[in-house]
PDB file of C-alpha atoms and ligand atoms in Angstrom:
ATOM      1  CA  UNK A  12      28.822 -22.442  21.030  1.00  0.00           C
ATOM      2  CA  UNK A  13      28.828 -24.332  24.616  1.00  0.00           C
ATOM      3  CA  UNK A  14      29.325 -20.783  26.557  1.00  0.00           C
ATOM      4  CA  UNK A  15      25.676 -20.403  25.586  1.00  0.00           C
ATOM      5  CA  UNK A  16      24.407 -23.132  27.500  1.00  0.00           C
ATOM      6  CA  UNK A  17      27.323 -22.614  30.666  1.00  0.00           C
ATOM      7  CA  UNK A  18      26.852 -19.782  33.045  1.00  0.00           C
ATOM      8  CA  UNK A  19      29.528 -17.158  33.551  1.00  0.00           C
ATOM      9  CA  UNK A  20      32.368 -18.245  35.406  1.00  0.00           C
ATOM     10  CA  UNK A  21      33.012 -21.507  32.946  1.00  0.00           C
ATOM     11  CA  UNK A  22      36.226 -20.741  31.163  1.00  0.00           C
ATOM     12  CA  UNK A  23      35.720 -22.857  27.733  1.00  0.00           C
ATOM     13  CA  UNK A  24      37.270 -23.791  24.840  1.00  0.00           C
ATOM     14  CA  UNK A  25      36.210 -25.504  21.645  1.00  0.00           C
ATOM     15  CA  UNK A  26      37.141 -26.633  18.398  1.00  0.00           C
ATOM     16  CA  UNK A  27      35.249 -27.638  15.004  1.00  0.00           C
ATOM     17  CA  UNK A  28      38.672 -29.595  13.714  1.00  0.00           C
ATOM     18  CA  UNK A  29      41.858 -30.737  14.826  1.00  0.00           C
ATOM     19  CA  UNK A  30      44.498 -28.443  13.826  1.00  0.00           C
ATOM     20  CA  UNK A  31      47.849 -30.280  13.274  1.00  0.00           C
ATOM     21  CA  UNK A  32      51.035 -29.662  15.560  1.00  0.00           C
ATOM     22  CA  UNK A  33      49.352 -29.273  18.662  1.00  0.00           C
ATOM     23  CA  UNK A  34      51.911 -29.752  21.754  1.00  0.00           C
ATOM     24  CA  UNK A  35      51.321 -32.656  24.015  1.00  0.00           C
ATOM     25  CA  UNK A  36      53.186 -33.171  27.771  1.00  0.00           C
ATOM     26  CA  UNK A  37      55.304 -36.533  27.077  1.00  0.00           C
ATOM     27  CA  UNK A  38      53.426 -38.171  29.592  1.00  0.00           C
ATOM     28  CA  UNK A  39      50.503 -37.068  27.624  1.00  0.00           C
ATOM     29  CA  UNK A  40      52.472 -38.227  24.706  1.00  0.00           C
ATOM     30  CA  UNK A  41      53.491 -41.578  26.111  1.00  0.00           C
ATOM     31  CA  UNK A  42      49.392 -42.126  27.485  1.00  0.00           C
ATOM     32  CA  UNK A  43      48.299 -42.389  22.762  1.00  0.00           C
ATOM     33  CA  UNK A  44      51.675 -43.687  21.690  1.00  0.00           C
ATOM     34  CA  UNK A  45      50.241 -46.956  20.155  1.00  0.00           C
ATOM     35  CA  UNK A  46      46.712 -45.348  19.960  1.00  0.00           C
ATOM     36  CA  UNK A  47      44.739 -45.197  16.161  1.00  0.00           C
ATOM     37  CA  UNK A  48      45.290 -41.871  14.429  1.00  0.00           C
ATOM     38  CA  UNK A  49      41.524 -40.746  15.321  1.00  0.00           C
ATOM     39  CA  UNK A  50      42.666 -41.119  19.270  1.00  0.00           C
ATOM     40  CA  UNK A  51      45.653 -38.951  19.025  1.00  0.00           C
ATOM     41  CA  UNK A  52      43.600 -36.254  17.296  1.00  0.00           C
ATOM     42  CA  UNK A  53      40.915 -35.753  19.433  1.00  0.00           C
ATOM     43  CA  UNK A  54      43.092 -36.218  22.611  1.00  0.00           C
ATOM     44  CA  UNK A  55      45.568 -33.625  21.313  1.00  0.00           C
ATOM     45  CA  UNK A  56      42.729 -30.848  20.336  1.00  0.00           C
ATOM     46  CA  UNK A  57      41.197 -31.835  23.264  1.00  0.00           C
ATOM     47  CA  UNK A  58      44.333 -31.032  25.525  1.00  0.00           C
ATOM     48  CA  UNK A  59      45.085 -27.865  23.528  1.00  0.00           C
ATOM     49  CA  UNK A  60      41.147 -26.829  24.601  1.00  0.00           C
ATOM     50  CA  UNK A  61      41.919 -27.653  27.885  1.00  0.00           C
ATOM     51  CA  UNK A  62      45.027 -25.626  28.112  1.00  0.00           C
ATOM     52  CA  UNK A  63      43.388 -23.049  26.347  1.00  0.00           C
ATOM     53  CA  UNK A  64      40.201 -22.623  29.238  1.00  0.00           C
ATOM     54  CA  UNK A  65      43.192 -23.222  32.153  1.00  0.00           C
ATOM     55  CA  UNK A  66      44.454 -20.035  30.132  1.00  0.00           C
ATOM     56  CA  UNK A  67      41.508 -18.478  30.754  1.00  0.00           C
ATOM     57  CA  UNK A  68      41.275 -19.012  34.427  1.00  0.00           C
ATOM     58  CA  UNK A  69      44.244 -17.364  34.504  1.00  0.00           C
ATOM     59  CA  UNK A  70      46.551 -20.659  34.928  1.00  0.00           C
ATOM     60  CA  UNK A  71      49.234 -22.136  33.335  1.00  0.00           C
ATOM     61  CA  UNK A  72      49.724 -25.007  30.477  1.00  0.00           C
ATOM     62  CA  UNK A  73      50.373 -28.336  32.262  1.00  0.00           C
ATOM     63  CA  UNK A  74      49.421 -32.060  31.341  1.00  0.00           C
ATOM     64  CA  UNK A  75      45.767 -33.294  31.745  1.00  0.00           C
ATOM     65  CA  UNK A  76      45.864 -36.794  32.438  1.00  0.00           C
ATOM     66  CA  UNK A  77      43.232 -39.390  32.948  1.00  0.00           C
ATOM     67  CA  UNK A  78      42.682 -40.028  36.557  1.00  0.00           C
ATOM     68  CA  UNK A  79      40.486 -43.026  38.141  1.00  0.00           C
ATOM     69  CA  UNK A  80      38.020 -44.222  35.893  1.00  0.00           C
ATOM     70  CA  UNK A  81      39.151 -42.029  32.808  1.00  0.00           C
ATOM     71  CA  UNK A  82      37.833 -38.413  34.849  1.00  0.00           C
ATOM     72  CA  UNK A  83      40.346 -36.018  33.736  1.00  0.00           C
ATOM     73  CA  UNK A  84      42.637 -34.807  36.258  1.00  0.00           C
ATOM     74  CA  UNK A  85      42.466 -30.965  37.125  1.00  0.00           C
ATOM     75  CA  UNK A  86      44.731 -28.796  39.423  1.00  0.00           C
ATOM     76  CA  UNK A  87      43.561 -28.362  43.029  1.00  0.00           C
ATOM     77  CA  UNK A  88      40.522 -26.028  42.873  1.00  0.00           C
ATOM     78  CA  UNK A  89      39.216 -26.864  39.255  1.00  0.00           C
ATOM     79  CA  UNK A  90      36.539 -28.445  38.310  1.00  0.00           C
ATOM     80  CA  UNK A  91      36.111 -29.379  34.747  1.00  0.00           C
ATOM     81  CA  UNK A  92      35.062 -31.678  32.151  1.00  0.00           C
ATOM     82  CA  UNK A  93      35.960 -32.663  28.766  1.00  0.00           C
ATOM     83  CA  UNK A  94      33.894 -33.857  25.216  1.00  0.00           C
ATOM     84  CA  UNK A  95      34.976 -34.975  21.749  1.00  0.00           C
ATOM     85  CA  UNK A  96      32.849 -36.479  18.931  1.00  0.00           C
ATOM     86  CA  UNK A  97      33.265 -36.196  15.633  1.00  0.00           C
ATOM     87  CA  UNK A  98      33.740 -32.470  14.114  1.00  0.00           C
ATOM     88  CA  UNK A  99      33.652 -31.012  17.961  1.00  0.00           C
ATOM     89  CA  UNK A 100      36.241 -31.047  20.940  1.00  0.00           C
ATOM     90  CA  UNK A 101      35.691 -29.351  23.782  1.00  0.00           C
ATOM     91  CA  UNK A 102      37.157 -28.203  27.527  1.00  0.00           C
ATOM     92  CA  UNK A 103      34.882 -26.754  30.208  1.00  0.00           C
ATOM     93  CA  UNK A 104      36.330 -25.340  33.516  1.00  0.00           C
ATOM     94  CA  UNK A 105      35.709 -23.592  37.014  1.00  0.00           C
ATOM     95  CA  UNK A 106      36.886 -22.544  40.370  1.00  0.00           C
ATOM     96  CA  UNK A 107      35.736 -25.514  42.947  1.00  0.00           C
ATOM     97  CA  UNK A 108      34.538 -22.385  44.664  1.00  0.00           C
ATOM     98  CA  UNK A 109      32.318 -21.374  41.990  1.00  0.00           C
ATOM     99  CA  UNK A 110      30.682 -24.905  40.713  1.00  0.00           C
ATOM    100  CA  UNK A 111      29.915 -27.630  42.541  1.00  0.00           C
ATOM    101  CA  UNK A 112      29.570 -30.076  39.330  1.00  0.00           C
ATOM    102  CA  UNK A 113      30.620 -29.388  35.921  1.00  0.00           C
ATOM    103  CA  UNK A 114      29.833 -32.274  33.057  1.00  0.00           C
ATOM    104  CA  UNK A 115      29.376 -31.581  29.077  1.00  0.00           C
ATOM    105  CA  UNK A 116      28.864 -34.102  26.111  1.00  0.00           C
ATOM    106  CA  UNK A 117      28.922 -33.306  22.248  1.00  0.00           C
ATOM    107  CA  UNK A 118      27.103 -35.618  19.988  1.00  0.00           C
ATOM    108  CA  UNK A 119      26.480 -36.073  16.108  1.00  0.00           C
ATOM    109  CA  UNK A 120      22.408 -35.383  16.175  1.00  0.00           C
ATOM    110  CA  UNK A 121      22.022 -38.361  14.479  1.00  0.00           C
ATOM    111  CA  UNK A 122      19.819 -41.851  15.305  1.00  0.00           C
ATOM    112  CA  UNK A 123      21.372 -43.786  18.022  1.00  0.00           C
ATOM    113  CA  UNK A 124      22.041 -47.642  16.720  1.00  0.00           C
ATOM    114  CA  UNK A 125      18.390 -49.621  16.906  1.00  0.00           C
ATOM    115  CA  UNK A 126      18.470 -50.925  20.165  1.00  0.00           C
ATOM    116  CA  UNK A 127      20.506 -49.305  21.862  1.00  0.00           C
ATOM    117  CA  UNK A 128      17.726 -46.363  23.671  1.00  0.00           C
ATOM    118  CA  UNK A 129      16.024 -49.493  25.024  1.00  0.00           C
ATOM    119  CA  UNK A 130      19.239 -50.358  27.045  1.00  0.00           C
ATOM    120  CA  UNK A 131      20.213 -46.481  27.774  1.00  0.00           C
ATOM    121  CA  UNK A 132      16.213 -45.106  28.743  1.00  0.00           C
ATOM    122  CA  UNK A 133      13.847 -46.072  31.368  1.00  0.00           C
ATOM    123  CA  UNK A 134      10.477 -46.668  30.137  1.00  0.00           C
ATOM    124  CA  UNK A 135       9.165 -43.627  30.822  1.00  0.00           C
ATOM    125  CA  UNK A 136      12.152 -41.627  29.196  1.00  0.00           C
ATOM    126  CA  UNK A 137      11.693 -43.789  26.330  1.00  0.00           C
ATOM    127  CA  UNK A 138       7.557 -42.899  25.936  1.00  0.00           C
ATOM    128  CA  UNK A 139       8.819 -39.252  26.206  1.00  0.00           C
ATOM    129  CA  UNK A 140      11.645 -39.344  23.722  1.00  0.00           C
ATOM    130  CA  UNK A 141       9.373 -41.143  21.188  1.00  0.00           C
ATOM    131  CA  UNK A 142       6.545 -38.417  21.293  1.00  0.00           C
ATOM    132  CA  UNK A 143       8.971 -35.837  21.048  1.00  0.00           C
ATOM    133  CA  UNK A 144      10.813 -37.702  18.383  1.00  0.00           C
ATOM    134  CA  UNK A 145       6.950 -37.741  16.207  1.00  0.00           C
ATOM    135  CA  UNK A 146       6.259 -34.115  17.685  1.00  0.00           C
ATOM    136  CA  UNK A 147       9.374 -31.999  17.435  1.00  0.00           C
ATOM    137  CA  UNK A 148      11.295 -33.323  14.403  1.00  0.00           C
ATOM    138  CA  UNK A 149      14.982 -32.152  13.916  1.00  0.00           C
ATOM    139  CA  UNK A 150      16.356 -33.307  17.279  1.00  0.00           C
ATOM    140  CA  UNK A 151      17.209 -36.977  17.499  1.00  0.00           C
ATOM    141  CA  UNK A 152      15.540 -36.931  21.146  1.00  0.00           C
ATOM    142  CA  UNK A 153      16.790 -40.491  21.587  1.00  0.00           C
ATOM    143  CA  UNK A 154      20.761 -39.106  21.046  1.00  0.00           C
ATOM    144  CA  UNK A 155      20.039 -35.711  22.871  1.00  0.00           C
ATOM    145  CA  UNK A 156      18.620 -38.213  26.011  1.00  0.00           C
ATOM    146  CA  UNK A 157      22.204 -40.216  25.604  1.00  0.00           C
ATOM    147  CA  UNK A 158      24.018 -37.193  25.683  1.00  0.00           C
ATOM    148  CA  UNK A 159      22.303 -35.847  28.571  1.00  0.00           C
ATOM    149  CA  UNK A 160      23.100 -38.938  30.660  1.00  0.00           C
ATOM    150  CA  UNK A 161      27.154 -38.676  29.392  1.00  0.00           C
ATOM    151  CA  UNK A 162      26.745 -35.032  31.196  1.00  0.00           C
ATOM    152  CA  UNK A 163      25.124 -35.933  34.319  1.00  0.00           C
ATOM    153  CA  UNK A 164      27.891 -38.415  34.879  1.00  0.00           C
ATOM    154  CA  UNK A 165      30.695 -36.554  34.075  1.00  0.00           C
ATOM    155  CA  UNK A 166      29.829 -34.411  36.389  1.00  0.00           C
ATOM    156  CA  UNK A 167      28.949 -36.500  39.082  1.00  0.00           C
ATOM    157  CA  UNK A 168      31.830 -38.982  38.925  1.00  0.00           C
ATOM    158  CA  UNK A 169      34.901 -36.705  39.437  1.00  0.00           C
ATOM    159  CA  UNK A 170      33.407 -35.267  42.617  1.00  0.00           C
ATOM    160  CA  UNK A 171      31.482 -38.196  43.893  1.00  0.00           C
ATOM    161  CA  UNK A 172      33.731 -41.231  42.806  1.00  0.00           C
ATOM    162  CA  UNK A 173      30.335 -43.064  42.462  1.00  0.00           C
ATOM    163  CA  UNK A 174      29.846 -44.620  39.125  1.00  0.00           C
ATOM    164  CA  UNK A 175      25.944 -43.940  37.431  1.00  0.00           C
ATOM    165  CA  UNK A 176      24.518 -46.544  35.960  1.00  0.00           C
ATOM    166  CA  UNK A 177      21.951 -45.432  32.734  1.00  0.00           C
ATOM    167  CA  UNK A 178      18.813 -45.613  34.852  1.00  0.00           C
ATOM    168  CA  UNK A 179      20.564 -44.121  37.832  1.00  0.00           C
ATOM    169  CA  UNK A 180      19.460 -40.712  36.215  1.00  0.00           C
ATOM    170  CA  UNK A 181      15.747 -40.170  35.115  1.00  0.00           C
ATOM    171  CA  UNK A 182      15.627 -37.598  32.548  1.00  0.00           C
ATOM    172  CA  UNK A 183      12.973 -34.685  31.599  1.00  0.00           C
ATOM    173  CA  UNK A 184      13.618 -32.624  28.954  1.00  0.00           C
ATOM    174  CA  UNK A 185      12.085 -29.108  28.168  1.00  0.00           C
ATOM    175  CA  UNK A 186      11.934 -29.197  24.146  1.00  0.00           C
ATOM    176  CA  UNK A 187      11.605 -25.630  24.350  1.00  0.00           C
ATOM    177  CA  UNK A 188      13.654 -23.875  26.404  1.00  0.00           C
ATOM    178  CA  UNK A 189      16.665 -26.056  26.029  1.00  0.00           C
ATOM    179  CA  UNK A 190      16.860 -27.102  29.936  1.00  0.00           C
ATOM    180  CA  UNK A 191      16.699 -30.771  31.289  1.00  0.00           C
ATOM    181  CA  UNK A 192      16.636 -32.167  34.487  1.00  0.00           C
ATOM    182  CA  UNK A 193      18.216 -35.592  35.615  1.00  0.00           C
ATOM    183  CA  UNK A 194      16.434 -36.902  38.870  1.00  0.00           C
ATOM    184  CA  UNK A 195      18.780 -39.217  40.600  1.00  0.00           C
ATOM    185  CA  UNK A 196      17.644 -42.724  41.745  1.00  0.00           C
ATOM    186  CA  UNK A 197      20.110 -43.399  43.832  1.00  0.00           C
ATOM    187  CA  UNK A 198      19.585 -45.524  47.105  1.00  0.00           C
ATOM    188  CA  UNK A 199      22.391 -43.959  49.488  1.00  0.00           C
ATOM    189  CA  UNK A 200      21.701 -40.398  48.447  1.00  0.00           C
ATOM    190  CA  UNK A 201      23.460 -37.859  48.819  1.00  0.00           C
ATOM    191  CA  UNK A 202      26.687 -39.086  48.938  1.00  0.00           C
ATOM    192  CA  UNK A 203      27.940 -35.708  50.348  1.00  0.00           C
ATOM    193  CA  UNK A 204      25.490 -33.487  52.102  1.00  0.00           C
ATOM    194  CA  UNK A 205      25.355 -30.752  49.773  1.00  0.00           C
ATOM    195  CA  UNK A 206      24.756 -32.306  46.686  1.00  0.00           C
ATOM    196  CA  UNK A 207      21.307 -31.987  45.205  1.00  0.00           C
ATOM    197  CA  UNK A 208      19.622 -35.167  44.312  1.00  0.00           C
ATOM    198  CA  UNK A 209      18.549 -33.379  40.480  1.00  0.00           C
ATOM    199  CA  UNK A 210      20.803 -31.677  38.432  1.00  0.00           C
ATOM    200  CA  UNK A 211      19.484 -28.807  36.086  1.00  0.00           C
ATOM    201  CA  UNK A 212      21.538 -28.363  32.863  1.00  0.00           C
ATOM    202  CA  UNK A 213      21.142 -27.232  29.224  1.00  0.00           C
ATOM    203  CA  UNK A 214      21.563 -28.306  26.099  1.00  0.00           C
ATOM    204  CA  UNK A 215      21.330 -26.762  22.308  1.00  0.00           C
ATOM    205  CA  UNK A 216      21.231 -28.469  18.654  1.00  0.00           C
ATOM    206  CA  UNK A 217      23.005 -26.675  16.312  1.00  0.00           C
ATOM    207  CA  UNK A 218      24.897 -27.870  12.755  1.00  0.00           C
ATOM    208  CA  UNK A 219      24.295 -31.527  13.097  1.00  0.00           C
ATOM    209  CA  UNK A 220      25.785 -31.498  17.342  1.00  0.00           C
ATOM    210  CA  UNK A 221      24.118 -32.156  19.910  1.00  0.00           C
ATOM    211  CA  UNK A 222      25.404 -30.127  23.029  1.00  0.00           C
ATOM    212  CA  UNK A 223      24.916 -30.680  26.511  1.00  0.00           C
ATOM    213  CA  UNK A 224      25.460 -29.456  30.041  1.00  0.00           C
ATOM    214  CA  UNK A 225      25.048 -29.877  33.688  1.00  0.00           C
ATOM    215  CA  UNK A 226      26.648 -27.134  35.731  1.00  0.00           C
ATOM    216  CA  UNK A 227      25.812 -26.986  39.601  1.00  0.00           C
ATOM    217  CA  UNK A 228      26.663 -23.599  41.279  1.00  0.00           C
ATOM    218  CA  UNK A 229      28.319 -23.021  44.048  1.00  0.00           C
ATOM    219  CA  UNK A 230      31.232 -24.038  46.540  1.00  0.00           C
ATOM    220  CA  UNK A 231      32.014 -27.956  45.881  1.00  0.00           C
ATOM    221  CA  UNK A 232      31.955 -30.241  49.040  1.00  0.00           C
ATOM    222  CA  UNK A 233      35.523 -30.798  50.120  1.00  0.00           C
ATOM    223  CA  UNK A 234      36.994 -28.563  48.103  1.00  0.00           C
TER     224      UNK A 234
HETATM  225  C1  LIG B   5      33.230 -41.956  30.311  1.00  0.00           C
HETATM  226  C2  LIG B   5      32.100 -41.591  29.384  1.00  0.00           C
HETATM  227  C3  LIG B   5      31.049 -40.823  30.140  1.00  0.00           C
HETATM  228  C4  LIG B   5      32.671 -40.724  28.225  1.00  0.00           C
HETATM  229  O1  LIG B   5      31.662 -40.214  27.404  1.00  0.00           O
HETATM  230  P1  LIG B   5      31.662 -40.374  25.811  1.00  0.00           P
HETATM  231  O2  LIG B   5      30.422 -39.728  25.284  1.00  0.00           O
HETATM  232  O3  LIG B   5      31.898 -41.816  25.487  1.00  0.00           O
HETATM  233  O4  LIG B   5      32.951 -39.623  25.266  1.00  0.00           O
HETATM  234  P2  LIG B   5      33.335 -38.079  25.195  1.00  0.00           P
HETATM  235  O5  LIG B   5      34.286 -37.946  24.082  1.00  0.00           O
HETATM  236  O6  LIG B   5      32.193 -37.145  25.191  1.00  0.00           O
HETATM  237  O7  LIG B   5      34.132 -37.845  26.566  1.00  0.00           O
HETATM  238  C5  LIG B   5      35.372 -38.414  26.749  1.00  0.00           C
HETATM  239  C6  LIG B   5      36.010 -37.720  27.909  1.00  0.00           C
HETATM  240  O8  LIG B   5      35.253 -37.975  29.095  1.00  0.00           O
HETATM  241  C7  LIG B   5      36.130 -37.817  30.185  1.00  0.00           C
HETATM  242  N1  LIG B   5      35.922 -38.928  31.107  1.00  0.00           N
HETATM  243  C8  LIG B   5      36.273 -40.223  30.951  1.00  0.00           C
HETATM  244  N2  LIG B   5      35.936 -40.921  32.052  1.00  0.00           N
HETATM  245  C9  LIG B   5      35.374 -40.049  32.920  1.00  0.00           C
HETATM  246  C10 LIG B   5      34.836 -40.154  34.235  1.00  0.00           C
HETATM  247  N3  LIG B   5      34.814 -41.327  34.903  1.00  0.00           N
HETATM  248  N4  LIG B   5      34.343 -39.039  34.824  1.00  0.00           N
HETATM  249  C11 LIG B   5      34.381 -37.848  34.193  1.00  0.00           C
HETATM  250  N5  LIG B   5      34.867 -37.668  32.936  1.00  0.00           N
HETATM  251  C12 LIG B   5      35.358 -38.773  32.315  1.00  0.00           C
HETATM  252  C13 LIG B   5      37.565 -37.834  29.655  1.00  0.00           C
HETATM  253  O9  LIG B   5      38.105 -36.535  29.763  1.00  0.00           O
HETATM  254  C14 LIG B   5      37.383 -38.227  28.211  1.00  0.00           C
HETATM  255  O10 LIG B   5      38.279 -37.610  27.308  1.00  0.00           O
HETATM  256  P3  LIG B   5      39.836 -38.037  27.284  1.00  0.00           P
HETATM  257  O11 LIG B   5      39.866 -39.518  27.311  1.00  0.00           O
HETATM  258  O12 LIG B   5      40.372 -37.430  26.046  1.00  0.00           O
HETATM  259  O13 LIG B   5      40.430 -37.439  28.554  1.00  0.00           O
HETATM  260  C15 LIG B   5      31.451 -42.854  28.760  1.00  0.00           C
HETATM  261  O14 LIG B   5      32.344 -43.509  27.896  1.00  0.00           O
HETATM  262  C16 LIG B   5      30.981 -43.882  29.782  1.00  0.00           C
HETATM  263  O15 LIG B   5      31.754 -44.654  30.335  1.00  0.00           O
HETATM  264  N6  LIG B   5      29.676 -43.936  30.028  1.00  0.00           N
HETATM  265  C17 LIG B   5      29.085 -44.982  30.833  1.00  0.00           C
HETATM  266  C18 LIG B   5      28.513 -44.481  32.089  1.00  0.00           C
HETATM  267  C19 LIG B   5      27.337 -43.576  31.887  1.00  0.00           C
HETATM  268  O16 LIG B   5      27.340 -42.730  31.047  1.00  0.00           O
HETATM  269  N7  LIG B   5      26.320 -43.739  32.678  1.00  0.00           N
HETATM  270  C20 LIG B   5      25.178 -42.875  32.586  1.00  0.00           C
HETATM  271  C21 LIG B   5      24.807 -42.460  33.965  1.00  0.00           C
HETATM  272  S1  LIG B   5      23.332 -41.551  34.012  1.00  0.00           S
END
């Protein structure tokens, strides 16, 4: 399902449910030890994804740990990011030659909690996701907004180090042709010369998810 909103060159890998007896490292192993059951699932499909797409690039099994922050830690010349909510895990991954930034984010397309798009949205991204939420029924616009923000900072964190803040990123969405743009707000931009100051990505609704993506061609500053 997320190929369809990643261009070519993304090696992915998802999963609808956690299959049981999936092989972790034992330093992965050692990083849920005392976590709850739900934890060790998705971490453990989520590794096997990740293994799977380093599989496709054509490299081999090895541990993904968390790094600074939580970002997960890649070999030298991957970029990548990972998702899990409930019913969907997911591992997206290029060349550092190929993609600048790489973020995705899975969500239930579901309400988010009452209160909570007033502390996520600015105002304008909150008049836009209530018309859309009156006009185009079926998409919780308000969760769809949320995941879009989880994306744009996934991808910007890893390569940046520089830690978004919700209205850091100003949000448009196209309800019809499943793009968005984030618009950074961001005083000292651009950290690193070649990084755009808005990020294009995509994103797709489909059996109660809510999918998202920002992928950045081309060679990533530094490496
Ligand atoms: C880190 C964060 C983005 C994770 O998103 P989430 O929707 O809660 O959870 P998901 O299951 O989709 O993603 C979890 C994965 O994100 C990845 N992740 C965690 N921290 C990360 C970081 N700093 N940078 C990149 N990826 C990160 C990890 O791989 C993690 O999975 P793992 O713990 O199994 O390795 C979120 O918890 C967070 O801290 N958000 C606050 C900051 C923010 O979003 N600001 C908006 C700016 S516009």
């Amino acid at each position: 399902m997320i190929e369809r909103i990643l261009p070519a060159g993304v090696a992915v890998s998802e999963a609808f449910a956690d299959l049981p007896g999936t092989d972790l490292f034992p330093e992965e192993s050692r990083l849920i030890e005392t976590s709850v059951a739900a934890r060790q699932r998705e971490f453990s499909t989520a590794r096997r994804c990740a293994r799977e797409a380093l599989g496709i690039l054509g490299l081999p099994p090895r541990p993904v740990l968390p790094g600074r922050h939580g970002a997960p830690q890649w070999p030298e010349g991957v970029v990548g990011s990972i998702t899990h909510c409930a019913g969907y895990r997911a591992a997206a991954i290029a060349r550092t030659t190929d993609m600048m930034l790489l973020g995705i984010d899975a969500e239930p397309n579901t309400p988010l909690p009452e209160g909570v798009l007033e502390s996520i949205a600015l105002p304008g991204e909150q008049r836009r996701v209530r018309v859309l939420n009156r006009t185009a029924p079926g998409v919780h616009w308000d969760h769809l907004l949320f995941s879009m923000k989880e994306a744009v900072y996934k991808s910007w964190y890893p390569c940046t180090g520089q830690r978004l803040e919700f209205e850091d990123a100003d949000i448009s969405v196209d309800p019809d042709t499943g793009r968005f743009t984030a618009r950074l707000r961001l005083p000292d931009h651009p950290p690193q010369a070649a990084l755009p100051s808005r990020l294009e990505g995509r994103w797709l609704a489909h059996d109660g998810l809510l999918i998202t993506a920002i992928s950045v061609p081309g060679a990533r500053p530094g490496g």
